[in-house]
């Protein structure tokens, strides 16, 4: 048994100082980290509890909503400002996990949760480059129904698991972090990394950096937004495909649009190519199909997950149709 020290940080600076060392891990609600410790994937020697740091959800003078990293997922989904201004975020959070888990899970922990790839979690029996760099990837030729079709590399095809982050990607959220090098703001779309040849690095966070808050700029999409998640069970299951989308219309045409996908990529996937096809164009089925084609053009499906291409296309078309008043 490995001895583990536990301390509760009372400030961001203290958390960063305590967590800046090999073997240290920040602890939010523990719903992911403790699971991984039980499985032997994570073996920290020091836990630094950050669940007592800011959980405030408040409007800044700029009009942005600032959500403290220790805010529980359930509190974010239920907050009146989130429900009014960012309904797709409330829906995305409520589509994830269970009420009990959402009551424990923090915003910081949700951003940092690891993949649900079965081979990543199987310490005893499987090769995984994300868990053990250079060991190989058993998912590529194995059971890859739940894996990514966009943004993968020969080293890793694991999908990003978060629902919340998909909505945050569509909403242009920014992540406020603090560390030994000072404070910085990272656009959510740049926060998670594609695997390349370093799949062990999920994010761009440096050692000792702590997530302090997530900032959401004012959004024009509150009136027309959606989060749709397709999964094997109707609750308590991760996404096969999910779509977060918001748009505005002007004289029958799509004016502004933001789309992100979950379940099909190693990071929350902002669908910029699809947006470019739709922006300024008609709200018509042919445009929705062309948007899906543009985004999926570089997809690299495998034997077990090729169905995700058609599923992504149909889910996107249905969401866009719903948001523009059609009946697809
Ligand atoms: C059965 C089950 C079903 C689930 N289903 C879903 C689902 O459908 N959709 C979904 O999106 N999620 C799902 N989840 C995952 C869940 O959302 C995450 O476990 C949760 O969001 C993690 O938050 P946490 O606070 O508990 O993180 P922790 O487990 O405490 O930490 C996770 C990681 O975040 C790091 N961390 C924590 N706080 C900070 C911080 N402030 N700064 C930097 N790093 C930090 C930790 O060091 C650790 O690496 C499910 C989980 C379970 C157990």
mmCIF file of C-alpha atoms and ligand atoms in Angstrom:
data_model
loop_
_atom_site.group_PDB
_atom_site.id
_atom_site.type_symbol
_atom_site.label_atom_id
_atom_site.label_comp_id
_atom_site.label_asym_id
_atom_site.label_seq_id
_atom_site.Cartn_x
_atom_site.Cartn_y
_atom_site.Cartn_z
ATOM 1 C CA UNK A 1 0.000 0.000 0.000
ATOM 2 C CA UNK A 2 1.275 3.484 -0.883
ATOM 3 C CA UNK A 3 0.982 6.031 1.937
ATOM 4 C CA UNK A 4 -0.884 9.177 0.884
ATOM 5 C CA UNK A 5 -0.778 12.545 2.609
ATOM 6 C CA UNK A 6 -3.892 14.730 2.526
ATOM 7 C CA UNK A 7 -4.136 18.487 2.947
ATOM 8 C CA UNK A 8 -6.910 20.961 2.353
ATOM 9 C CA UNK A 9 -5.846 24.104 0.489
ATOM 10 C CA UNK A 10 -7.200 27.384 1.840
ATOM 11 C CA UNK A 11 -6.025 29.496 -1.119
ATOM 12 C CA UNK A 12 -5.177 29.037 -4.779
ATOM 13 C CA UNK A 13 -1.553 29.936 -4.062
ATOM 14 C CA UNK A 14 -1.325 27.281 -1.354
ATOM 15 C CA UNK A 15 -2.942 24.689 -3.657
ATOM 16 C CA UNK A 16 -0.417 25.458 -6.377
ATOM 17 C CA UNK A 17 2.506 25.264 -3.974
ATOM 18 C CA UNK A 18 1.390 21.943 -2.490
ATOM 19 C CA UNK A 19 0.567 20.441 -5.879
ATOM 20 C CA UNK A 20 3.828 21.426 -7.558
ATOM 21 C CA UNK A 21 5.699 18.171 -7.235
ATOM 22 C CA UNK A 22 5.771 14.647 -8.599
ATOM 23 C CA UNK A 23 3.112 12.480 -6.993
ATOM 24 C CA UNK A 24 0.801 15.343 -5.996
ATOM 25 C CA UNK A 25 -2.778 15.514 -7.276
ATOM 26 C CA UNK A 26 -5.496 18.092 -6.708
ATOM 27 C CA UNK A 27 -8.714 16.649 -5.335
ATOM 28 C CA UNK A 28 -12.084 18.144 -6.283
ATOM 29 C CA UNK A 29 -15.148 15.998 -5.627
ATOM 30 C CA UNK A 30 -13.064 12.839 -6.083
ATOM 31 C CA UNK A 31 -15.596 11.172 -8.388
ATOM 32 C CA UNK A 32 -12.979 10.496 -11.058
ATOM 33 C CA UNK A 33 -9.647 10.651 -9.257
ATOM 34 C CA UNK A 34 -10.630 8.274 -6.442
ATOM 35 C CA UNK A 35 -12.050 5.792 -8.978
ATOM 36 C CA UNK A 36 -8.728 5.858 -10.848
ATOM 37 C CA UNK A 37 -6.795 5.417 -7.606
ATOM 38 C CA UNK A 38 -8.862 2.325 -6.783
ATOM 39 C CA UNK A 39 -8.041 0.904 -10.220
ATOM 40 C CA UNK A 40 -4.338 1.674 -9.861
ATOM 41 C CA UNK A 41 -4.303 4.079 -12.829
ATOM 42 C CA UNK A 42 -3.446 6.979 -10.516
ATOM 43 C CA UNK A 43 -1.002 6.471 -7.647
ATOM 44 C CA UNK A 44 -0.585 9.845 -5.939
ATOM 45 C CA UNK A 45 1.488 10.241 -2.795
ATOM 46 C CA UNK A 46 -0.138 13.566 -1.897
ATOM 47 C CA UNK A 47 -3.720 14.771 -2.266
ATOM 48 C CA UNK A 48 -4.406 18.485 -2.140
ATOM 49 C CA UNK A 49 -8.100 19.097 -1.600
ATOM 50 C CA UNK A 50 -9.284 22.147 -3.561
ATOM 51 C CA UNK A 51 -13.002 21.672 -2.950
ATOM 52 C CA UNK A 52 -12.949 24.520 -0.404
ATOM 53 C CA UNK A 53 -11.763 27.122 -2.933
ATOM 54 C CA UNK A 54 -14.173 29.507 -4.656
ATOM 55 C CA UNK A 55 -17.497 28.034 -5.733
ATOM 56 C CA UNK A 56 -19.038 31.448 -6.448
ATOM 57 C CA UNK A 57 -21.144 31.929 -9.581
ATOM 58 C CA UNK A 58 -21.392 35.633 -10.329
ATOM 59 C CA UNK A 59 -21.626 38.229 -13.074
ATOM 60 C CA UNK A 60 -18.494 40.278 -13.748
ATOM 61 C CA UNK A 61 -18.687 43.947 -14.781
ATOM 62 C CA UNK A 62 -17.842 42.858 -18.340
ATOM 63 C CA UNK A 63 -21.121 40.908 -18.450
ATOM 64 C CA UNK A 64 -19.293 37.549 -18.317
ATOM 65 C CA UNK A 65 -20.437 34.894 -15.877
ATOM 66 C CA UNK A 66 -17.597 33.677 -13.662
ATOM 67 C CA UNK A 67 -17.951 30.203 -12.171
ATOM 68 C CA UNK A 68 -15.526 29.213 -9.399
ATOM 69 C CA UNK A 69 -13.691 25.938 -10.055
ATOM 70 C CA UNK A 70 -15.060 24.406 -6.838
ATOM 71 C CA UNK A 71 -18.702 25.002 -7.854
ATOM 72 C CA UNK A 72 -20.509 21.671 -7.901
ATOM 73 C CA UNK A 73 -21.933 20.568 -11.247
ATOM 74 C CA UNK A 74 -25.457 20.439 -9.779
ATOM 75 C CA UNK A 75 -25.161 24.015 -8.463
ATOM 76 C CA UNK A 76 -24.056 25.277 -11.876
ATOM 77 C CA UNK A 77 -26.923 23.507 -13.691
ATOM 78 C CA UNK A 78 -29.479 24.881 -11.229
ATOM 79 C CA UNK A 79 -28.209 28.449 -11.084
ATOM 80 C CA UNK A 80 -30.797 30.944 -12.434
ATOM 81 C CA UNK A 81 -28.192 32.898 -14.452
ATOM 82 C CA UNK A 82 -26.940 29.711 -16.099
ATOM 83 C CA UNK A 83 -30.477 28.551 -16.886
ATOM 84 C CA UNK A 84 -31.502 31.929 -18.324
ATOM 85 C CA UNK A 85 -28.352 32.894 -20.192
ATOM 86 C CA UNK A 86 -26.697 29.568 -21.033
ATOM 87 C CA UNK A 87 -29.472 26.937 -21.153
ATOM 88 C CA UNK A 88 -27.340 24.582 -23.267
ATOM 89 C CA UNK A 89 -24.818 24.421 -20.407
ATOM 90 C CA UNK A 90 -27.478 23.516 -17.842
ATOM 91 C CA UNK A 91 -28.798 20.812 -20.183
ATOM 92 C CA UNK A 92 -25.337 19.418 -20.895
ATOM 93 C CA UNK A 93 -24.516 19.093 -17.205
ATOM 94 C CA UNK A 94 -27.858 17.443 -16.449
ATOM 95 C CA UNK A 95 -27.240 14.953 -19.277
ATOM 96 C CA UNK A 96 -24.150 13.679 -17.444
ATOM 97 C CA UNK A 97 -23.634 11.108 -14.691
ATOM 98 C CA UNK A 98 -26.246 10.909 -11.888
ATOM 99 C CA UNK A 99 -27.669 13.429 -9.420
ATOM 100 C CA UNK A 100 -25.412 12.078 -6.666
ATOM 101 C CA UNK A 101 -22.275 12.394 -8.793
ATOM 102 C CA UNK A 102 -23.228 15.880 -10.020
ATOM 103 C CA UNK A 103 -23.667 16.911 -6.368
ATOM 104 C CA UNK A 104 -20.036 15.963 -5.701
ATOM 105 C CA UNK A 105 -18.340 16.788 -9.020
ATOM 106 C CA UNK A 106 -16.698 20.198 -9.336
ATOM 107 C CA UNK A 107 -16.203 22.354 -12.415
ATOM 108 C CA UNK A 108 -12.399 22.049 -12.160
ATOM 109 C CA UNK A 109 -12.622 18.270 -11.830
ATOM 110 C CA UNK A 110 -15.030 18.001 -14.739
ATOM 111 C CA UNK A 111 -12.577 19.833 -17.014
ATOM 112 C CA UNK A 112 -9.765 17.531 -15.907
ATOM 113 C CA UNK A 113 -11.590 14.171 -15.861
ATOM 114 C CA UNK A 114 -9.757 11.420 -17.727
ATOM 115 C CA UNK A 115 -11.037 9.346 -20.639
ATOM 116 C CA UNK A 116 -13.417 6.410 -20.079
ATOM 117 C CA UNK A 117 -11.469 4.237 -22.567
ATOM 118 C CA UNK A 118 -11.709 0.704 -21.163
ATOM 119 C CA UNK A 119 -8.081 -0.033 -22.016
ATOM 120 C CA UNK A 120 -6.912 3.077 -20.147
ATOM 121 C CA UNK A 121 -8.626 1.796 -16.995
ATOM 122 C CA UNK A 122 -7.406 -1.807 -17.386
ATOM 123 C CA UNK A 123 -4.026 -1.603 -15.664
ATOM 124 C CA UNK A 124 -3.514 -5.351 -15.393
ATOM 125 C CA UNK A 125 -4.403 -6.465 -18.900
ATOM 126 C CA UNK A 126 -4.134 -3.755 -21.544
ATOM 127 C CA UNK A 127 -1.594 -1.593 -23.306
ATOM 128 C CA UNK A 128 -2.361 2.131 -23.264
ATOM 129 C CA UNK A 129 -0.141 4.999 -24.408
ATOM 130 C CA UNK A 130 -2.167 7.496 -22.390
ATOM 131 C CA UNK A 131 -1.582 5.600 -19.136
ATOM 132 C CA UNK A 132 1.896 4.337 -19.960
ATOM 133 C CA UNK A 133 3.579 6.284 -22.806
ATOM 134 C CA UNK A 134 5.174 4.049 -25.415
ATOM 135 C CA UNK A 135 3.384 0.871 -24.326
ATOM 136 C CA UNK A 136 0.998 0.699 -27.332
ATOM 137 C CA UNK A 137 -2.748 1.040 -27.835
ATOM 138 C CA UNK A 138 -5.033 -1.977 -27.578
ATOM 139 C CA UNK A 139 -8.103 0.072 -28.522
ATOM 140 C CA UNK A 140 -7.061 0.523 -32.175
ATOM 141 C CA UNK A 141 -7.567 -3.154 -33.030
ATOM 142 C CA UNK A 142 -9.897 -3.854 -30.126
ATOM 143 C CA UNK A 143 -13.355 -2.834 -28.899
ATOM 144 C CA UNK A 144 -13.580 0.744 -30.140
ATOM 145 C CA UNK A 145 -17.313 1.451 -30.207
ATOM 146 C CA UNK A 146 -16.893 4.350 -27.774
ATOM 147 C CA UNK A 147 -13.769 5.838 -29.312
ATOM 148 C CA UNK A 148 -13.018 8.942 -31.336
ATOM 149 C CA UNK A 149 -13.294 9.419 -35.102
ATOM 150 C CA UNK A 150 -11.853 12.958 -35.325
ATOM 151 C CA UNK A 151 -8.498 14.273 -34.063
ATOM 152 C CA UNK A 152 -7.041 10.856 -33.229
ATOM 153 C CA UNK A 153 -3.443 9.711 -33.730
ATOM 154 C CA UNK A 154 -1.824 6.287 -34.209
ATOM 155 C CA UNK A 155 -0.923 6.487 -30.507
ATOM 156 C CA UNK A 156 -4.411 7.098 -29.104
ATOM 157 C CA UNK A 157 -8.072 7.068 -30.146
ATOM 158 C CA UNK A 158 -9.647 7.719 -26.727
ATOM 159 C CA UNK A 159 -12.668 10.040 -26.667
ATOM 160 C CA UNK A 160 -13.095 12.924 -24.264
ATOM 161 C CA UNK A 161 -15.853 12.081 -21.791
ATOM 162 C CA UNK A 162 -17.267 15.401 -20.556
ATOM 163 C CA UNK A 163 -20.713 16.717 -21.465
ATOM 164 C CA UNK A 164 -20.225 20.040 -19.689
ATOM 165 C CA UNK A 165 -17.087 20.853 -21.685
ATOM 166 C CA UNK A 166 -18.911 20.417 -25.003
ATOM 167 C CA UNK A 167 -21.312 23.221 -24.096
ATOM 168 C CA UNK A 168 -18.418 25.304 -22.762
ATOM 169 C CA UNK A 169 -16.620 24.885 -26.104
ATOM 170 C CA UNK A 170 -19.665 26.132 -28.027
ATOM 171 C CA UNK A 171 -20.061 29.065 -25.618
ATOM 172 C CA UNK A 172 -16.479 30.337 -26.077
ATOM 173 C CA UNK A 173 -15.675 29.768 -22.397
ATOM 174 C CA UNK A 174 -12.258 30.649 -21.020
ATOM 175 C CA UNK A 175 -10.427 28.858 -18.240
ATOM 176 C CA UNK A 176 -8.739 30.974 -15.594
ATOM 177 C CA UNK A 177 -5.670 29.215 -14.203
ATOM 178 C CA UNK A 178 -3.024 30.171 -11.690
ATOM 179 C CA UNK A 179 0.413 28.652 -11.216
ATOM 180 C CA UNK A 180 4.088 29.196 -10.522
ATOM 181 C CA UNK A 181 4.373 31.260 -13.736
ATOM 182 C CA UNK A 182 1.462 33.551 -12.771
ATOM 183 C CA UNK A 183 -2.147 33.713 -13.895
ATOM 184 C CA UNK A 184 -3.409 33.063 -17.404
ATOM 185 C CA UNK A 185 -6.639 32.688 -19.362
ATOM 186 C CA UNK A 186 -6.958 29.752 -21.743
ATOM 187 C CA UNK A 187 -9.785 29.483 -24.273
ATOM 188 C CA UNK A 188 -11.642 26.243 -23.497
ATOM 189 C CA UNK A 189 -11.116 25.090 -27.089
ATOM 190 C CA UNK A 190 -7.335 25.250 -26.527
ATOM 191 C CA UNK A 191 -7.376 23.819 -22.991
ATOM 192 C CA UNK A 192 -7.592 20.140 -23.978
ATOM 193 C CA UNK A 193 -4.941 18.665 -26.276
ATOM 194 C CA UNK A 194 -5.166 16.314 -29.214
ATOM 195 C CA UNK A 195 -3.127 13.171 -28.511
ATOM 196 C CA UNK A 196 -0.465 13.391 -31.237
ATOM 197 C CA UNK A 197 2.501 11.437 -29.912
ATOM 198 C CA UNK A 198 1.880 12.587 -26.302
ATOM 199 C CA UNK A 199 -1.529 11.156 -25.417
ATOM 200 C CA UNK A 200 -0.534 11.108 -21.741
ATOM 201 C CA UNK A 201 -0.978 14.912 -21.702
ATOM 202 C CA UNK A 202 -4.716 15.636 -21.790
ATOM 203 C CA UNK A 203 -4.480 19.400 -21.316
ATOM 204 C CA UNK A 204 -2.090 22.325 -21.637
ATOM 205 C CA UNK A 205 -1.915 22.817 -17.846
ATOM 206 C CA UNK A 206 1.637 22.981 -16.507
ATOM 207 C CA UNK A 207 2.734 21.315 -13.248
ATOM 208 C CA UNK A 208 1.505 23.304 -10.241
ATOM 209 C CA UNK A 209 -1.209 25.108 -12.211
ATOM 210 C CA UNK A 210 -4.660 25.191 -10.643
ATOM 211 C CA UNK A 211 -7.967 25.925 -12.365
ATOM 212 C CA UNK A 212 -9.465 28.899 -10.558
ATOM 213 C CA UNK A 213 -12.629 29.607 -12.539
ATOM 214 C CA UNK A 214 -14.411 29.298 -15.856
ATOM 215 C CA UNK A 215 -15.552 32.487 -17.533
ATOM 216 C CA UNK A 216 -18.478 32.641 -19.962
ATOM 217 C CA UNK A 217 -18.824 35.709 -22.175
ATOM 218 C CA UNK A 218 -22.329 37.063 -22.740
ATOM 219 C CA UNK A 219 -24.007 34.802 -25.294
ATOM 220 C CA UNK A 220 -26.465 35.667 -28.073
ATOM 221 C CA UNK A 221 -27.767 32.093 -28.119
ATOM 222 C CA UNK A 222 -29.992 31.846 -25.037
ATOM 223 C CA UNK A 223 -33.175 31.929 -27.165
ATOM 224 C CA UNK A 224 -32.089 29.202 -29.611
ATOM 225 C CA UNK A 225 -29.750 26.624 -28.146
ATOM 226 C CA UNK A 226 -29.707 22.920 -27.486
ATOM 227 C CA UNK A 227 -27.652 20.090 -26.097
ATOM 228 C CA UNK A 228 -28.511 16.677 -27.472
ATOM 229 C CA UNK A 229 -26.757 13.534 -26.266
ATOM 230 C CA UNK A 230 -27.105 10.118 -27.904
ATOM 231 C CA UNK A 231 -26.068 7.164 -25.770
ATOM 232 C CA UNK A 232 -26.588 3.457 -25.273
ATOM 233 C CA UNK A 233 -28.858 3.969 -22.215
ATOM 234 C CA UNK A 234 -31.160 6.900 -21.603
ATOM 235 C CA UNK A 235 -29.351 7.869 -18.414
ATOM 236 C CA UNK A 236 -26.090 7.243 -16.598
ATOM 237 C CA UNK A 237 -24.069 6.652 -19.764
ATOM 238 C CA UNK A 238 -21.400 8.573 -21.632
ATOM 239 C CA UNK A 239 -22.118 10.048 -25.056
ATOM 240 C CA UNK A 240 -21.746 8.100 -28.271
ATOM 241 C CA UNK A 241 -22.290 11.474 -29.908
ATOM 242 C CA UNK A 242 -23.421 14.780 -28.470
ATOM 243 C CA UNK A 243 -24.118 18.149 -30.054
ATOM 244 C CA UNK A 244 -24.151 21.536 -28.352
ATOM 245 C CA UNK A 245 -25.458 24.243 -30.638
ATOM 246 C CA UNK A 246 -26.752 27.789 -30.556
ATOM 247 C CA UNK A 247 -27.721 30.145 -33.351
ATOM 248 C CA UNK A 248 -29.414 33.396 -34.236
ATOM 249 C CA UNK A 249 -31.603 33.981 -37.292
ATOM 250 C CA UNK A 250 -32.245 37.029 -39.451
ATOM 251 C CA UNK A 251 -34.824 37.116 -42.226
ATOM 252 C CA UNK A 252 -34.932 33.350 -42.511
ATOM 253 C CA UNK A 253 -31.165 32.930 -42.680
ATOM 254 C CA UNK A 254 -28.729 31.735 -40.060
ATOM 255 C CA UNK A 255 -26.868 34.763 -38.767
ATOM 256 C CA UNK A 256 -24.526 33.547 -36.008
ATOM 257 C CA UNK A 257 -23.939 29.915 -35.087
ATOM 258 C CA UNK A 258 -21.791 27.926 -32.663
ATOM 259 C CA UNK A 259 -21.542 24.142 -32.642
ATOM 260 C CA UNK A 260 -19.474 21.657 -30.642
ATOM 261 C CA UNK A 261 -19.435 17.856 -30.646
ATOM 262 C CA UNK A 262 -18.841 15.411 -27.807
ATOM 263 C CA UNK A 263 -18.130 11.681 -27.842
ATOM 264 C CA UNK A 264 -16.354 11.681 -31.210
ATOM 265 C CA UNK A 265 -12.997 13.334 -30.497
ATOM 266 C CA UNK A 266 -10.188 13.342 -27.906
ATOM 267 C CA UNK A 267 -11.286 16.844 -26.854
ATOM 268 C CA UNK A 268 -14.517 18.829 -26.903
ATOM 269 C CA UNK A 269 -14.728 19.441 -30.654
ATOM 270 C CA UNK A 270 -15.641 22.917 -31.857
ATOM 271 C CA UNK A 271 -17.164 22.421 -35.299
ATOM 272 C CA UNK A 272 -15.739 25.519 -37.012
ATOM 273 C CA UNK A 273 -16.012 24.067 -40.515
ATOM 274 C CA UNK A 274 -19.696 23.291 -40.050
ATOM 275 C CA UNK A 275 -20.277 26.785 -38.654
ATOM 276 C CA UNK A 276 -18.593 28.366 -41.693
ATOM 277 C CA UNK A 277 -20.899 26.452 -44.038
ATOM 278 C CA UNK A 278 -24.004 27.548 -42.130
ATOM 279 C CA UNK A 279 -23.179 31.179 -41.290
ATOM 280 C CA UNK A 280 -25.207 33.564 -43.467
ATOM 281 C CA UNK A 281 -26.927 30.729 -45.329
ATOM 282 C CA UNK A 282 -30.460 29.362 -45.466
ATOM 283 C CA UNK A 283 -31.916 27.237 -42.662
ATOM 284 C CA UNK A 284 -32.368 24.273 -44.984
ATOM 285 C CA UNK A 285 -31.755 20.536 -44.811
ATOM 286 C CA UNK A 286 -29.205 20.646 -47.664
ATOM 287 C CA UNK A 287 -27.135 23.210 -45.750
ATOM 288 C CA UNK A 288 -27.284 21.113 -42.572
ATOM 289 C CA UNK A 289 -26.042 18.051 -44.490
ATOM 290 C CA UNK A 290 -23.255 20.090 -46.128
ATOM 291 C CA UNK A 291 -22.205 21.386 -42.691
ATOM 292 C CA UNK A 292 -21.950 17.831 -41.344
ATOM 293 C CA UNK A 293 -19.983 16.715 -44.425
ATOM 294 C CA UNK A 294 -17.525 19.590 -44.007
ATOM 295 C CA UNK A 295 -16.869 18.790 -40.360
ATOM 296 C CA UNK A 296 -16.543 15.054 -40.847
ATOM 297 C CA UNK A 297 -14.370 15.241 -43.989
ATOM 298 C CA UNK A 298 -11.206 14.270 -42.077
ATOM 299 C CA UNK A 299 -12.820 11.599 -39.890
ATOM 300 C CA UNK A 300 -10.862 8.375 -39.443
ATOM 301 C CA UNK A 301 -13.366 5.763 -38.252
ATOM 302 C CA UNK A 302 -12.425 2.239 -37.201
ATOM 303 C CA UNK A 303 -14.311 -1.048 -37.439
ATOM 304 C CA UNK A 304 -16.268 -0.531 -34.221
ATOM 305 C CA UNK A 305 -17.123 3.162 -34.433
ATOM 306 C CA UNK A 306 -17.822 3.927 -38.110
ATOM 307 C CA UNK A 307 -21.522 4.177 -37.167
ATOM 308 C CA UNK A 308 -20.667 7.455 -35.406
ATOM 309 C CA UNK A 309 -20.359 9.261 -38.738
ATOM 310 C CA UNK A 310 -24.003 8.710 -39.692
ATOM 311 C CA UNK A 311 -25.077 9.226 -36.080
ATOM 312 C CA UNK A 312 -23.233 12.537 -35.843
ATOM 313 C CA UNK A 313 -24.703 13.700 -39.134
ATOM 314 C CA UNK A 314 -28.260 12.803 -38.135
ATOM 315 C CA UNK A 315 -27.918 14.318 -34.660
ATOM 316 C CA UNK A 316 -26.534 17.581 -36.030
ATOM 317 C CA UNK A 317 -29.257 17.783 -38.686
ATOM 318 C CA UNK A 318 -31.970 17.136 -36.100
ATOM 319 C CA UNK A 319 -30.610 19.759 -33.686
ATOM 320 C CA UNK A 320 -30.288 22.386 -36.422
ATOM 321 C CA UNK A 321 -33.755 21.614 -37.678
ATOM 322 C CA UNK A 322 -35.171 21.962 -34.170
ATOM 323 C CA UNK A 323 -33.385 25.265 -33.590
ATOM 324 C CA UNK A 324 -34.496 26.748 -36.892
ATOM 325 C CA UNK A 325 -38.108 25.636 -36.527
ATOM 326 C CA UNK A 326 -38.098 22.648 -38.898
ATOM 327 C CA UNK A 327 -39.290 19.122 -38.174
ATOM 328 C CA UNK A 328 -36.406 16.809 -39.132
HETATM 329 C C1 LIG B 1 -20.569 6.447 -12.832
HETATM 330 C C2 LIG B 1 -20.132 7.741 -13.448
HETATM 331 C C3 LIG B 1 -20.828 8.224 -14.559
HETATM 332 C C4 LIG B 1 -20.432 9.443 -15.130
HETATM 333 N N1 LIG B 1 -21.108 9.905 -16.228
HETATM 334 C C5 LIG B 1 -20.718 11.084 -16.799
HETATM 335 C C6 LIG B 1 -21.376 11.584 -17.957
HETATM 336 O O1 LIG B 1 -22.318 11.001 -18.471
HETATM 337 N N2 LIG B 1 -20.939 12.765 -18.470
HETATM 338 C C7 LIG B 1 -19.902 13.462 -17.916
HETATM 339 O O2 LIG B 1 -19.556 14.536 -18.420
HETATM 340 N N3 LIG B 1 -19.252 12.987 -16.849
HETATM 341 C C8 LIG B 1 -19.627 11.834 -16.279
HETATM 342 N N4 LIG B 1 -18.956 11.349 -15.204
HETATM 343 C C9 LIG B 1 -17.724 11.990 -14.794
HETATM 344 C C10 LIG B 1 -17.916 13.098 -13.815
HETATM 345 O O3 LIG B 1 -18.512 14.202 -14.459
HETATM 346 C C11 LIG B 1 -16.518 13.441 -13.297
HETATM 347 O O4 LIG B 1 -16.088 12.353 -12.517
HETATM 348 C C12 LIG B 1 -16.499 14.705 -12.489
HETATM 349 O O5 LIG B 1 -16.918 15.819 -13.252
HETATM 350 C C13 LIG B 1 -15.107 14.975 -11.940
HETATM 351 O O6 LIG B 1 -15.179 16.056 -11.031
HETATM 352 P P1 LIG B 1 -14.554 15.912 -9.571
HETATM 353 O O7 LIG B 1 -14.652 17.253 -8.917
HETATM 354 O O8 LIG B 1 -15.149 14.779 -8.812
HETATM 355 O O9 LIG B 1 -13.053 15.612 -9.964
HETATM 356 P P2 LIG B 1 -11.932 14.799 -9.184
HETATM 357 O O10 LIG B 1 -12.196 13.345 -9.317
HETATM 358 O O11 LIG B 1 -11.747 15.334 -7.809
HETATM 359 O O12 LIG B 1 -10.659 15.201 -10.046
HETATM 360 C C14 LIG B 1 -10.569 14.871 -11.419
HETATM 361 C C15 LIG B 1 -9.261 15.474 -11.939
HETATM 362 O O13 LIG B 1 -9.336 16.891 -11.875
HETATM 363 C C16 LIG B 1 -8.185 17.448 -11.220
HETATM 364 N N5 LIG B 1 -8.652 18.679 -10.574
HETATM 365 C C17 LIG B 1 -9.695 18.822 -9.723
HETATM 366 N N6 LIG B 1 -9.872 20.122 -9.411
HETATM 367 C C18 LIG B 1 -8.910 20.817 -10.085
HETATM 368 C C19 LIG B 1 -8.558 22.213 -10.174
HETATM 369 N N7 LIG B 1 -9.236 23.170 -9.528
HETATM 370 N N8 LIG B 1 -7.502 22.546 -10.964
HETATM 371 C C20 LIG B 1 -6.805 21.614 -11.648
HETATM 372 N N9 LIG B 1 -7.097 20.289 -11.591
HETATM 373 C C21 LIG B 1 -8.131 19.894 -10.820
HETATM 374 C C22 LIG B 1 -7.771 16.335 -10.276
HETATM 375 O O14 LIG B 1 -6.416 16.452 -9.913
HETATM 376 C C23 LIG B 1 -8.035 15.099 -11.112
HETATM 377 O O15 LIG B 1 -6.966 14.878 -11.993
HETATM 378 C C24 LIG B 1 -19.343 10.166 -14.582
HETATM 379 C C25 LIG B 1 -18.668 9.674 -13.459
HETATM 380 C C26 LIG B 1 -19.056 8.475 -12.894
HETATM 381 C C27 LIG B 1 -18.302 7.979 -11.694
#
